[in-house]
PDB file of C-alpha atoms in Angstrom:
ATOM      1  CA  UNK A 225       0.000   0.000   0.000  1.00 55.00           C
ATOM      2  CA  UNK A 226       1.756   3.568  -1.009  1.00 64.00           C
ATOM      3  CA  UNK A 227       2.162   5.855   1.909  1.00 65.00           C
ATOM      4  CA  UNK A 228       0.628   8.900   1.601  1.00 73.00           C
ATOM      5  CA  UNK A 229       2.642  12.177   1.305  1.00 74.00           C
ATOM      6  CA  UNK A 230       2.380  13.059   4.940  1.00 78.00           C
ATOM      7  CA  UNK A 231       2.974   9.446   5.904  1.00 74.00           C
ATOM      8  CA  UNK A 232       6.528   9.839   4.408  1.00 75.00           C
ATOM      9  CA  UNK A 233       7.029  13.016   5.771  1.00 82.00           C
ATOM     10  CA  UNK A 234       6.537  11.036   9.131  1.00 81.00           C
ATOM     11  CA  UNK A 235       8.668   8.249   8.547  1.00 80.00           C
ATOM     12  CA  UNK A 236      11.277  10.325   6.693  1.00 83.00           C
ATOM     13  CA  UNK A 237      11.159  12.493   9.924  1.00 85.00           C
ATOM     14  CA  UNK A 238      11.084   9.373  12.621  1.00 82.00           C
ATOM     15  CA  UNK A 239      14.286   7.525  10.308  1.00 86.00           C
ATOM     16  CA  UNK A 240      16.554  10.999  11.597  1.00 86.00           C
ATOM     17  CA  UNK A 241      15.349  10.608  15.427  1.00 86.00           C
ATOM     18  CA  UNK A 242      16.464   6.810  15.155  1.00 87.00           C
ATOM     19  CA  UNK A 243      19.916   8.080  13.434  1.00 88.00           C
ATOM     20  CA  UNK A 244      20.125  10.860  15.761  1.00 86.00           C
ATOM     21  CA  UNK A 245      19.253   8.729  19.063  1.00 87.00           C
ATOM     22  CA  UNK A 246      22.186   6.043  17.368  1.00 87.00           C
ATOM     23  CA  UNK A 247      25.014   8.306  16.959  1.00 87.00           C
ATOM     24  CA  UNK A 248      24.689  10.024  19.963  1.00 83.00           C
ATOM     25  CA  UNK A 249      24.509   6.537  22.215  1.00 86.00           C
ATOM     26  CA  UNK A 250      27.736   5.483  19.845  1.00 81.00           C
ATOM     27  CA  UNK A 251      29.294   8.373  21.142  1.00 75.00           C
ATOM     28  CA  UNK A 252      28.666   7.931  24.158  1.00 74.00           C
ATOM     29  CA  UNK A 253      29.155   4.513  24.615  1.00 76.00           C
ATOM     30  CA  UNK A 254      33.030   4.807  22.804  1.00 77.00           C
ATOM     31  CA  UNK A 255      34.122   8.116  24.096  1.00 70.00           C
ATOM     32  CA  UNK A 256      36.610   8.211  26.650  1.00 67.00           C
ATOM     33  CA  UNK A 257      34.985  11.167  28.792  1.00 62.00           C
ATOM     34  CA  UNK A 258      37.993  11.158  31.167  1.00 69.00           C
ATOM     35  CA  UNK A 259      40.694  11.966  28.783  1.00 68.00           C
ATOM     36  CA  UNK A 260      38.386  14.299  26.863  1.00 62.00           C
ATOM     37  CA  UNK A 261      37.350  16.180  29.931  1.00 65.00           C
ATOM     38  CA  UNK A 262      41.095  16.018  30.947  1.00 67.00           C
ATOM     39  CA  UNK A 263      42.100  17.518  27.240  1.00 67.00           C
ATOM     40  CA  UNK A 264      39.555  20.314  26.753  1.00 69.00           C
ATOM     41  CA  UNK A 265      38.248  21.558  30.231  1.00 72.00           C
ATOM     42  CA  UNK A 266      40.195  21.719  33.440  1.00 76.00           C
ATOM     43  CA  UNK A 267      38.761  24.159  36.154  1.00 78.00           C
ATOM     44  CA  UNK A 268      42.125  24.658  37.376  1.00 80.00           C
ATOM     45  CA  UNK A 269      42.784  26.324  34.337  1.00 78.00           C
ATOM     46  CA  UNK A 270      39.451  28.034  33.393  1.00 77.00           C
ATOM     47  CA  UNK A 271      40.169  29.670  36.909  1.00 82.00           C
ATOM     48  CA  UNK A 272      43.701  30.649  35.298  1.00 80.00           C
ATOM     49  CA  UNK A 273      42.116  32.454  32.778  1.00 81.00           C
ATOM     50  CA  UNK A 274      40.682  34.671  34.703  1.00 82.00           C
ATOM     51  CA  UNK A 275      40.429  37.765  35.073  1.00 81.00           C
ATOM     52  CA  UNK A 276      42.997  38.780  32.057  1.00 79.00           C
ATOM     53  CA  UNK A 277      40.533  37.545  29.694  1.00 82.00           C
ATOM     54  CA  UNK A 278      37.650  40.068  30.823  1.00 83.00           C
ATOM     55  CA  UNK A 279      39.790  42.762  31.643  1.00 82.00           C
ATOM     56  CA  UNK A 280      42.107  42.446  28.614  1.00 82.00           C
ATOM     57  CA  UNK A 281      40.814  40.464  25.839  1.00 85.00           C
ATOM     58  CA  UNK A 282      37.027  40.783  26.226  1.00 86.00           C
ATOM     59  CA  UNK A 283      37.575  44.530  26.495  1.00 88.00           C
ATOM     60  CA  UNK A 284      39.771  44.923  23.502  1.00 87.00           C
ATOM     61  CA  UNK A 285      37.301  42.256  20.929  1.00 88.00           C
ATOM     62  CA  UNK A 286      34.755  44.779  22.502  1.00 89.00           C
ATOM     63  CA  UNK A 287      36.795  48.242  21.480  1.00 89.00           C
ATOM     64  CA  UNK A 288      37.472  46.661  18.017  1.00 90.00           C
ATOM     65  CA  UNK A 289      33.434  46.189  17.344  1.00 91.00           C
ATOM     66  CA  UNK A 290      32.265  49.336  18.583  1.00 91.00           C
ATOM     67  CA  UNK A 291      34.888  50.913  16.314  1.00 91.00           C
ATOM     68  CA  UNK A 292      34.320  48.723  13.381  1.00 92.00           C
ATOM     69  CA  UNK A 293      30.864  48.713  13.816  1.00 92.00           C
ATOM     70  CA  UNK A 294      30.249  52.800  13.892  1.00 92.00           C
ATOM     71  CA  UNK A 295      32.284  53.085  11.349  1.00 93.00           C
ATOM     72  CA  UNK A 296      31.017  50.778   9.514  1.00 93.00           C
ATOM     73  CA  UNK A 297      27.500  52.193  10.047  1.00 92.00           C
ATOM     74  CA  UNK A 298      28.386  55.905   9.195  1.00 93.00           C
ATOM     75  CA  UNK A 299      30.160  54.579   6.185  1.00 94.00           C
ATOM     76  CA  UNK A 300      27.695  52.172   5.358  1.00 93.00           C
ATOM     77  CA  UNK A 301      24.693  54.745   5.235  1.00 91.00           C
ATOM     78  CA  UNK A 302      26.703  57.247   3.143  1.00 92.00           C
ATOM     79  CA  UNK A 303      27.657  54.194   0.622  1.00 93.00           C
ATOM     80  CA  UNK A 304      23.514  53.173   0.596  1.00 91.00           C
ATOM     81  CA  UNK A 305      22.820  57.046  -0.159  1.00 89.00           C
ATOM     82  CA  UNK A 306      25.355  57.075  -2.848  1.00 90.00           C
ATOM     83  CA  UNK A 307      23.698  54.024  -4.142  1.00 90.00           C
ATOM     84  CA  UNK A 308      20.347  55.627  -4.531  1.00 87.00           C
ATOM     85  CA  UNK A 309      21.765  58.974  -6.196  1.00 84.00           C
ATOM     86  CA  UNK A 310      20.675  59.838  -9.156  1.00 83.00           C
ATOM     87  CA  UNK A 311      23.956  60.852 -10.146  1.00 86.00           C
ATOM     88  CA  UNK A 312      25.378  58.022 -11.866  1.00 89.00           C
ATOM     89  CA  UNK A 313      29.187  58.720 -10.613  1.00 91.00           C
ATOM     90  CA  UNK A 314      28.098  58.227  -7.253  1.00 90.00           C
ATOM     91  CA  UNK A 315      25.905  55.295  -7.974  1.00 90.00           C
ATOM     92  CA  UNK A 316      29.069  53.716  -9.945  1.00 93.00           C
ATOM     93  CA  UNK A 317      31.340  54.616  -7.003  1.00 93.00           C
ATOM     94  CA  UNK A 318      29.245  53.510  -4.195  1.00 92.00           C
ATOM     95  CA  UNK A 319      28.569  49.931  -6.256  1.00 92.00           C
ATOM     96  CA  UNK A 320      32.533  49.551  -6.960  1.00 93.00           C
ATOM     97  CA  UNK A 321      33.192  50.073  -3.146  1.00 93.00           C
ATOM     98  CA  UNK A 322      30.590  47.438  -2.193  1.00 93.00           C
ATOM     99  CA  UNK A 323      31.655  44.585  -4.359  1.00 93.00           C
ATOM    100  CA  UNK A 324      35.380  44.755  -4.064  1.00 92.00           C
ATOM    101  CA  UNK A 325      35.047  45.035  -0.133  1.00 92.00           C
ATOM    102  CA  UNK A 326      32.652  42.084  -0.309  1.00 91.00           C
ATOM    103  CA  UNK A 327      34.218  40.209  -2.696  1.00 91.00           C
ATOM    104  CA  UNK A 328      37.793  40.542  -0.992  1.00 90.00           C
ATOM    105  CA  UNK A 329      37.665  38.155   2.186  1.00 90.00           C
ATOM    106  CA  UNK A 330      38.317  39.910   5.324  1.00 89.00           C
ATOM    107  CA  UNK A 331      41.888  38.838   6.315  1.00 89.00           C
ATOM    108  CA  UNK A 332      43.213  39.770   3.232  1.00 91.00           C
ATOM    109  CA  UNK A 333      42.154  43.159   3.400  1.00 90.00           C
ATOM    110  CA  UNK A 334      43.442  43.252   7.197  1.00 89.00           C
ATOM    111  CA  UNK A 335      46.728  42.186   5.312  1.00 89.00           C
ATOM    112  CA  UNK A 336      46.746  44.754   2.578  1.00 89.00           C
ATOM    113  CA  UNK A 337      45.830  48.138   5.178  1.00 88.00           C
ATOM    114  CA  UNK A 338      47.538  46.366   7.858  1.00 84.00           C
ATOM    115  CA  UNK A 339      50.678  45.792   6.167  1.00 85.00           C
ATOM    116  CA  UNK A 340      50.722  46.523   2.128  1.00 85.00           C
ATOM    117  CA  UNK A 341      49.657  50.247   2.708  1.00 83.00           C
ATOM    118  CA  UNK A 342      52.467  51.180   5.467  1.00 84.00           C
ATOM    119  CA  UNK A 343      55.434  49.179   3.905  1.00 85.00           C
ATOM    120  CA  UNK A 344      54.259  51.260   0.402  1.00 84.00           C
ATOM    121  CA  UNK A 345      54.240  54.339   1.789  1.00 82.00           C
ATOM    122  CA  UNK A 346      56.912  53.530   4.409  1.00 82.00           C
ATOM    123  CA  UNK A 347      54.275  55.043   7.299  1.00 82.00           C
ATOM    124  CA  UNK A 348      52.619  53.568  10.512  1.00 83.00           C
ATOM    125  CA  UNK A 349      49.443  53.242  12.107  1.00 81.00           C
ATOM    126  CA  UNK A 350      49.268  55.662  14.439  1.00 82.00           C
ATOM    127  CA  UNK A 351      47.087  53.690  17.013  1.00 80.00           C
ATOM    128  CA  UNK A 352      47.416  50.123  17.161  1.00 79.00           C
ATOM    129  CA  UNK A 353      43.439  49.324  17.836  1.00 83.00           C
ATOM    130  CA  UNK A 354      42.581  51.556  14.241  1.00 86.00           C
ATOM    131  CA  UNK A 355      44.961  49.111  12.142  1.00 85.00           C
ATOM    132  CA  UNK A 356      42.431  46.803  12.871  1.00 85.00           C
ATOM    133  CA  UNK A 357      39.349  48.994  13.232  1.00 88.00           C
ATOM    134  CA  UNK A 358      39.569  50.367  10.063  1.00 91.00           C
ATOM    135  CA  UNK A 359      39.584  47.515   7.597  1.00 91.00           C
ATOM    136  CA  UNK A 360      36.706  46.297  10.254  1.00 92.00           C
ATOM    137  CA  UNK A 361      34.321  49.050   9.536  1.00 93.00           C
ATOM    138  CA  UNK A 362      35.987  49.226   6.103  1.00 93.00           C
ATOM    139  CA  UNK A 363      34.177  45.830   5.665  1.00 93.00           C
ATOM    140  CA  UNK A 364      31.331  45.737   7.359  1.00 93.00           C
ATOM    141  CA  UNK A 365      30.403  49.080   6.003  1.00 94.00           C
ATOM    142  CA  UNK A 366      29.904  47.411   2.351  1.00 93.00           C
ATOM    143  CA  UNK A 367      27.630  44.950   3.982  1.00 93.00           C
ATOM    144  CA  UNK A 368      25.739  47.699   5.518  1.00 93.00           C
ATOM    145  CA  UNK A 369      24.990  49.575   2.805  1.00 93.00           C
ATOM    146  CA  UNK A 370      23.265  47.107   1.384  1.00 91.00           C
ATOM    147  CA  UNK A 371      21.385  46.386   4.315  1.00 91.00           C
ATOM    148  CA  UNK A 372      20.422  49.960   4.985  1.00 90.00           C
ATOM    149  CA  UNK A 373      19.823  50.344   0.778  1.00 89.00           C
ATOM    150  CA  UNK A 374      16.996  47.696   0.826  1.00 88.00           C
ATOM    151  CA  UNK A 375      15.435  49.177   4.450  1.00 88.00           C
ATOM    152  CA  UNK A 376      15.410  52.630   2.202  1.00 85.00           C
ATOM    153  CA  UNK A 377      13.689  51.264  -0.771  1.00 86.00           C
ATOM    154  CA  UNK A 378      10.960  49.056   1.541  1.00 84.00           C
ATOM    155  CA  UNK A 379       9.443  52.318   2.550  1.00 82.00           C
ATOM    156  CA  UNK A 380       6.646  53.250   0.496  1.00 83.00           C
ATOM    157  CA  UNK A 381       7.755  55.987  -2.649  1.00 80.00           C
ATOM    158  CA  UNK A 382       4.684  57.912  -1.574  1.00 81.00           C
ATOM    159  CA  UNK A 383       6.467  59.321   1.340  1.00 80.00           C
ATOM    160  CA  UNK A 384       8.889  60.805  -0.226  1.00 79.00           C
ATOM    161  CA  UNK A 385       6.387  62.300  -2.744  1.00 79.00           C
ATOM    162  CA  UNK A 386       4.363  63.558   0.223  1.00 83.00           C
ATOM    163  CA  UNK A 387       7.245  65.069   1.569  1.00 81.00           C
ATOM    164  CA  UNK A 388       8.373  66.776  -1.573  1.00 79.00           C
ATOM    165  CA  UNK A 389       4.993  68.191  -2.398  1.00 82.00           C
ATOM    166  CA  UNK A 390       5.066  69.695   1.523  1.00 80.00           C
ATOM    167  CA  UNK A 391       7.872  71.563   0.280  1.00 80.00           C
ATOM    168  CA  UNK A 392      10.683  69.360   2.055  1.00 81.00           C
ATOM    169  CA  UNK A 393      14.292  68.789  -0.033  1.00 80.00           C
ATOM    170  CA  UNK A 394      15.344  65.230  -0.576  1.00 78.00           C
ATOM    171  CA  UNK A 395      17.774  65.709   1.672  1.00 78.00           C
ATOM    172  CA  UNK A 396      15.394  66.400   4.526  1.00 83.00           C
ATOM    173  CA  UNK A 397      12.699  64.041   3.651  1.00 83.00           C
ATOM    174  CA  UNK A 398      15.143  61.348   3.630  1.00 81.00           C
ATOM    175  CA  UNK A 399      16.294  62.407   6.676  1.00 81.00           C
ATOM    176  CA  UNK A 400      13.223  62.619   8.271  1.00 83.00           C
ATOM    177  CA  UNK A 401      10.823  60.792   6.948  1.00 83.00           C
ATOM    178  CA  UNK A 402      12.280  57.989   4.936  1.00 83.00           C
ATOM    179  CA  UNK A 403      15.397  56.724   7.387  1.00 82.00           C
ATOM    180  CA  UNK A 404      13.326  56.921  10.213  1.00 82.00           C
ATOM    181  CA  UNK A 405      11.235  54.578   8.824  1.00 82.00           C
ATOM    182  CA  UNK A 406      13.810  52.608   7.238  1.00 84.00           C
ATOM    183  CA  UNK A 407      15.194  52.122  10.402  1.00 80.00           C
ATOM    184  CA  UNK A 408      12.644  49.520  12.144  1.00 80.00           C
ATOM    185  CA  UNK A 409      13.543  47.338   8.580  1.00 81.00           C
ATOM    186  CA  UNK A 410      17.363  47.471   9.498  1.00 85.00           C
ATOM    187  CA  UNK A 411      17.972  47.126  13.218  1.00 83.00           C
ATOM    188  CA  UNK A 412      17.186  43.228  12.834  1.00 82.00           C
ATOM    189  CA  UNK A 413      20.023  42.727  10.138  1.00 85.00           C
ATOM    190  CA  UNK A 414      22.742  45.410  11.441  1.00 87.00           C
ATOM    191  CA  UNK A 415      21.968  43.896  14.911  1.00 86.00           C
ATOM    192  CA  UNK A 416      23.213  40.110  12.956  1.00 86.00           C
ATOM    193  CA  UNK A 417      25.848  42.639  11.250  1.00 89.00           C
ATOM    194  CA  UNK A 418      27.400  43.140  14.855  1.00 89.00           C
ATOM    195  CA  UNK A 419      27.438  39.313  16.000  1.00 89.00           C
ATOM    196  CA  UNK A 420      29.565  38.580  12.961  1.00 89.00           C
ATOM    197  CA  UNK A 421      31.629  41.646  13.348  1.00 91.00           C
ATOM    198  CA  UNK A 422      32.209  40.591  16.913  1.00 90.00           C
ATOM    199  CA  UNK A 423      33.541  37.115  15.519  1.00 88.00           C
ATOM    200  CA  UNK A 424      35.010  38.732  12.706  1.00 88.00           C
ATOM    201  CA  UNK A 425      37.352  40.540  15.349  1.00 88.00           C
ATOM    202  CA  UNK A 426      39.450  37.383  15.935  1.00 86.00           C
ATOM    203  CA  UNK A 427      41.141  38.116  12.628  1.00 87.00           C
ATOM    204  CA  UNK A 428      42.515  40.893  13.736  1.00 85.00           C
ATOM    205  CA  UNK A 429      45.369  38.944  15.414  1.00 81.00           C
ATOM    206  CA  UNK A 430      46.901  37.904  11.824  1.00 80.00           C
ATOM    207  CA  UNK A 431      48.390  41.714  12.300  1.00 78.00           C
ATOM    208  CA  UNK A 432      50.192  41.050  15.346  1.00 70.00           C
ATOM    209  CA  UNK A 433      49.216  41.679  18.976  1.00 67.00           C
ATOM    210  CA  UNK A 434      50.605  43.201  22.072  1.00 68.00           C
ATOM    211  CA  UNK A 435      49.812  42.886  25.743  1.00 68.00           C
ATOM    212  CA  UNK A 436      47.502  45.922  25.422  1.00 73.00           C
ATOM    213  CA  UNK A 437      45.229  45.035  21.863  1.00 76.00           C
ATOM    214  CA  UNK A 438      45.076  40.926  22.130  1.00 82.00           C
ATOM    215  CA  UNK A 439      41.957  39.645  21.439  1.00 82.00           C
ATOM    216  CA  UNK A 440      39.859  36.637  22.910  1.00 84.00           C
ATOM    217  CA  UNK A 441      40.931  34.470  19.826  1.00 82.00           C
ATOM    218  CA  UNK A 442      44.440  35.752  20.505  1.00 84.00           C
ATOM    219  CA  UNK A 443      44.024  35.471  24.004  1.00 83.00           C
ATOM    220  CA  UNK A 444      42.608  31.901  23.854  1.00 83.00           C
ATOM    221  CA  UNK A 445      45.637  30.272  21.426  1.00 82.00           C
ATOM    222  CA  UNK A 446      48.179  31.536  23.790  1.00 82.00           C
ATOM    223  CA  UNK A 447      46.853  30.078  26.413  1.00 82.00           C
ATOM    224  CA  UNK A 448      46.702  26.764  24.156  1.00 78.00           C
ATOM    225  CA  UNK A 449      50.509  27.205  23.311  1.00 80.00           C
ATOM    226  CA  UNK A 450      51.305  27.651  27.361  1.00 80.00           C
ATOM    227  CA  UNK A 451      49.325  25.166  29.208  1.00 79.00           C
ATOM    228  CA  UNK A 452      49.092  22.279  26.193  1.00 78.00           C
ATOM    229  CA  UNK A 453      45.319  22.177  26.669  1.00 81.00           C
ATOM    230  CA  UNK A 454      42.465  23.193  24.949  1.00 80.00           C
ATOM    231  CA  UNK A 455      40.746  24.996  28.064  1.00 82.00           C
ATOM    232  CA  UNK A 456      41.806  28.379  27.446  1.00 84.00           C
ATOM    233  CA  UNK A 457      40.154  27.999  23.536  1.00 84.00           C
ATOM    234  CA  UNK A 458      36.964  26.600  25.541  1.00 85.00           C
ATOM    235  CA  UNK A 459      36.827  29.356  28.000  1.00 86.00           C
ATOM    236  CA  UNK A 460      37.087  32.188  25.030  1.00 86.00           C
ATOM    237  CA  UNK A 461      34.754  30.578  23.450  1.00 86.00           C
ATOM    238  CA  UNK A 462      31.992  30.671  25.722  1.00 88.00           C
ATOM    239  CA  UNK A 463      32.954  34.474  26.659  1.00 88.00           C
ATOM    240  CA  UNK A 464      32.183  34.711  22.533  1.00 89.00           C
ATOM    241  CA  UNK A 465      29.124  32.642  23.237  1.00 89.00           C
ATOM    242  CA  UNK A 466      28.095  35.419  26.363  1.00 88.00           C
ATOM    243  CA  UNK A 467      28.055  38.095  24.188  1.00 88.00           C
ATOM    244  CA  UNK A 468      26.690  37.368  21.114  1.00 88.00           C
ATOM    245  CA  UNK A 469      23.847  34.872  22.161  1.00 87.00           C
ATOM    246  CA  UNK A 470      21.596  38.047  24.181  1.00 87.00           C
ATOM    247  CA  UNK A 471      22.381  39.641  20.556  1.00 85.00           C
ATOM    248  CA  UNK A 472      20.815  36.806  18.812  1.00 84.00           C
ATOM    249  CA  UNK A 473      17.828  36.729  20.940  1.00 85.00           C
ATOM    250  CA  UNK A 474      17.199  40.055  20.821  1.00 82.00           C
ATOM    251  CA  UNK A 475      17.450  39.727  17.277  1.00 79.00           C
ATOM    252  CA  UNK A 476      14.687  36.914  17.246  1.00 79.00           C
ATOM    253  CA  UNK A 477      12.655  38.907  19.579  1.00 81.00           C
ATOM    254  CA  UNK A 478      12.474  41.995  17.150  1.00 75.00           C
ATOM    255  CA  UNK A 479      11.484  39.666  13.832  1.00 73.00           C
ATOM    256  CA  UNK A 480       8.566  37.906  15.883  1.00 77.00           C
ATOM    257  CA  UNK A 481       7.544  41.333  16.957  1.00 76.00           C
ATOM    258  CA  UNK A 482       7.686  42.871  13.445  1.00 66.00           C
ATOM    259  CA  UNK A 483       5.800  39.453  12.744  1.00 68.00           C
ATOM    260  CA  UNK A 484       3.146  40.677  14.888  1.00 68.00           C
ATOM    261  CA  UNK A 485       3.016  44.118  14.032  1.00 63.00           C
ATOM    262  CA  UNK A 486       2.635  43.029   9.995  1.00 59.00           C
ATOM    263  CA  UNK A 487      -0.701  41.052  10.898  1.00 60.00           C
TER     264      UNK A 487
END
């Protein structure tokens, strides 16, 4: 007798529990908890960690996002505005800037502004934290403007035609009326913008550290290469895991209450 579609649906769906419910007993049954344990978490040396990792590396993976990130947003919003011009230079200009910084991956443009630029003009960053801020928000800014480019164009053309015929400039309707607006499309995405920035930061190390800018990534490996355990890796990666998962639910909690707000 065929099964009906939502029969196999079932049985499709019950065959991954069994596979699930296997693997996990496997692993259980063949793991040796002891020496894992014993490898990857010691609470001598979580303890070990601390405080240098809040006080040093937390704070500086923090300084690089707010930097990155504000940049990134001015940047971003001038880029999106420069998208929507109807001067076609500026259109042009802005679209150039957005593919090459998205099409580049990030640690190679940490690489060329962290070390092409200075060796070919034989000149130096003169603050450590903005030779890694600034291809940050160099970045994240072409991401942005996309971001805040579709937000723009979701809000209804009439408003800026009831602006105009009020009397308003573009400049000040879209200042106004239209990014205002705009703004409860965005937060969600530029809000998911920030938790990769935030992980993005761990890059930043390919540059070279000191005692006063090493990050949690940076902060965590060293550790690693000092104690011959994978604790201190562990430990930054549940400080990651502290702040970016409030940041995901608040991002959740904003799309179910746009969800809302749409019915």
């Amino acid at each position: 007798m065929a099964l009906t579609r939502r029969q196999r649906t079932r049985a499709l769906r019950y065959a991954v529990y069994a596979v699930s419910v296997l693997i996990l007993v496997a692993v259980a049954l063949f793991v040796d908890w002891g020496k894992l344990g014993s490898a990857m978490f010691q609470w001598k040396l979580v303890r070990a960690q601390f405080p240098g990792i809040l006080s040093t590396a937390a704070k500086n993976t923090v300084i690089f996002t707010i930097c990155g990130f504000s940049g990134g947003l001015v940047l971003g919003l001038v880029m999106a505005l420069m998208r929507l011009s109807a001067v076609r230079p500026y259109r042009w200009f802005a679209a150039t800037y957005i593919e090459i910084f998205r099409g580049i991956p990030l640690i190679v443009t940490l690489l060329i502004l962290g070390f092409g630029l200075p060796i070919a003009f034989q000149w130096r960053w003169p603050n450590p934290y903005l030779q890694g801020a600034v291809p940050l928000a160099l970045v994240s800014a072409a991401y942005m403007a996309e971001t805040i480019r579709a937000g723009i164009e979701a809000v209804p053309k009439g408003q800026m035609e009831a602006s105009r015929s009020l009397g308003m400039s573009y400049a000040r309707a879209m200042a106004t009326i239209i990014i205002p607006q705009a703004v409860r499309v965005i937060i969600p995405p530029l809000t998911n913008e920030l938790v990769l920035l935030i992980k993005d930061t761990s890059l930043v190390s390919v540059l070279g550290v000191t005692d006063r800018t090493i990050d949690l990534a940076r902060f965590g490996r060293e550790g690693v290469n000092s104690t011959a355990n994978a604790t201190p890796l562990i430990v930054a990666g549940l400080v990651y895991l502290a702040m970016t998962l409030p940041l995901t639910q608040l991002v959740a909690w904003m799309e179910r209450r746009a969800k809302a707000a749409s019915r």
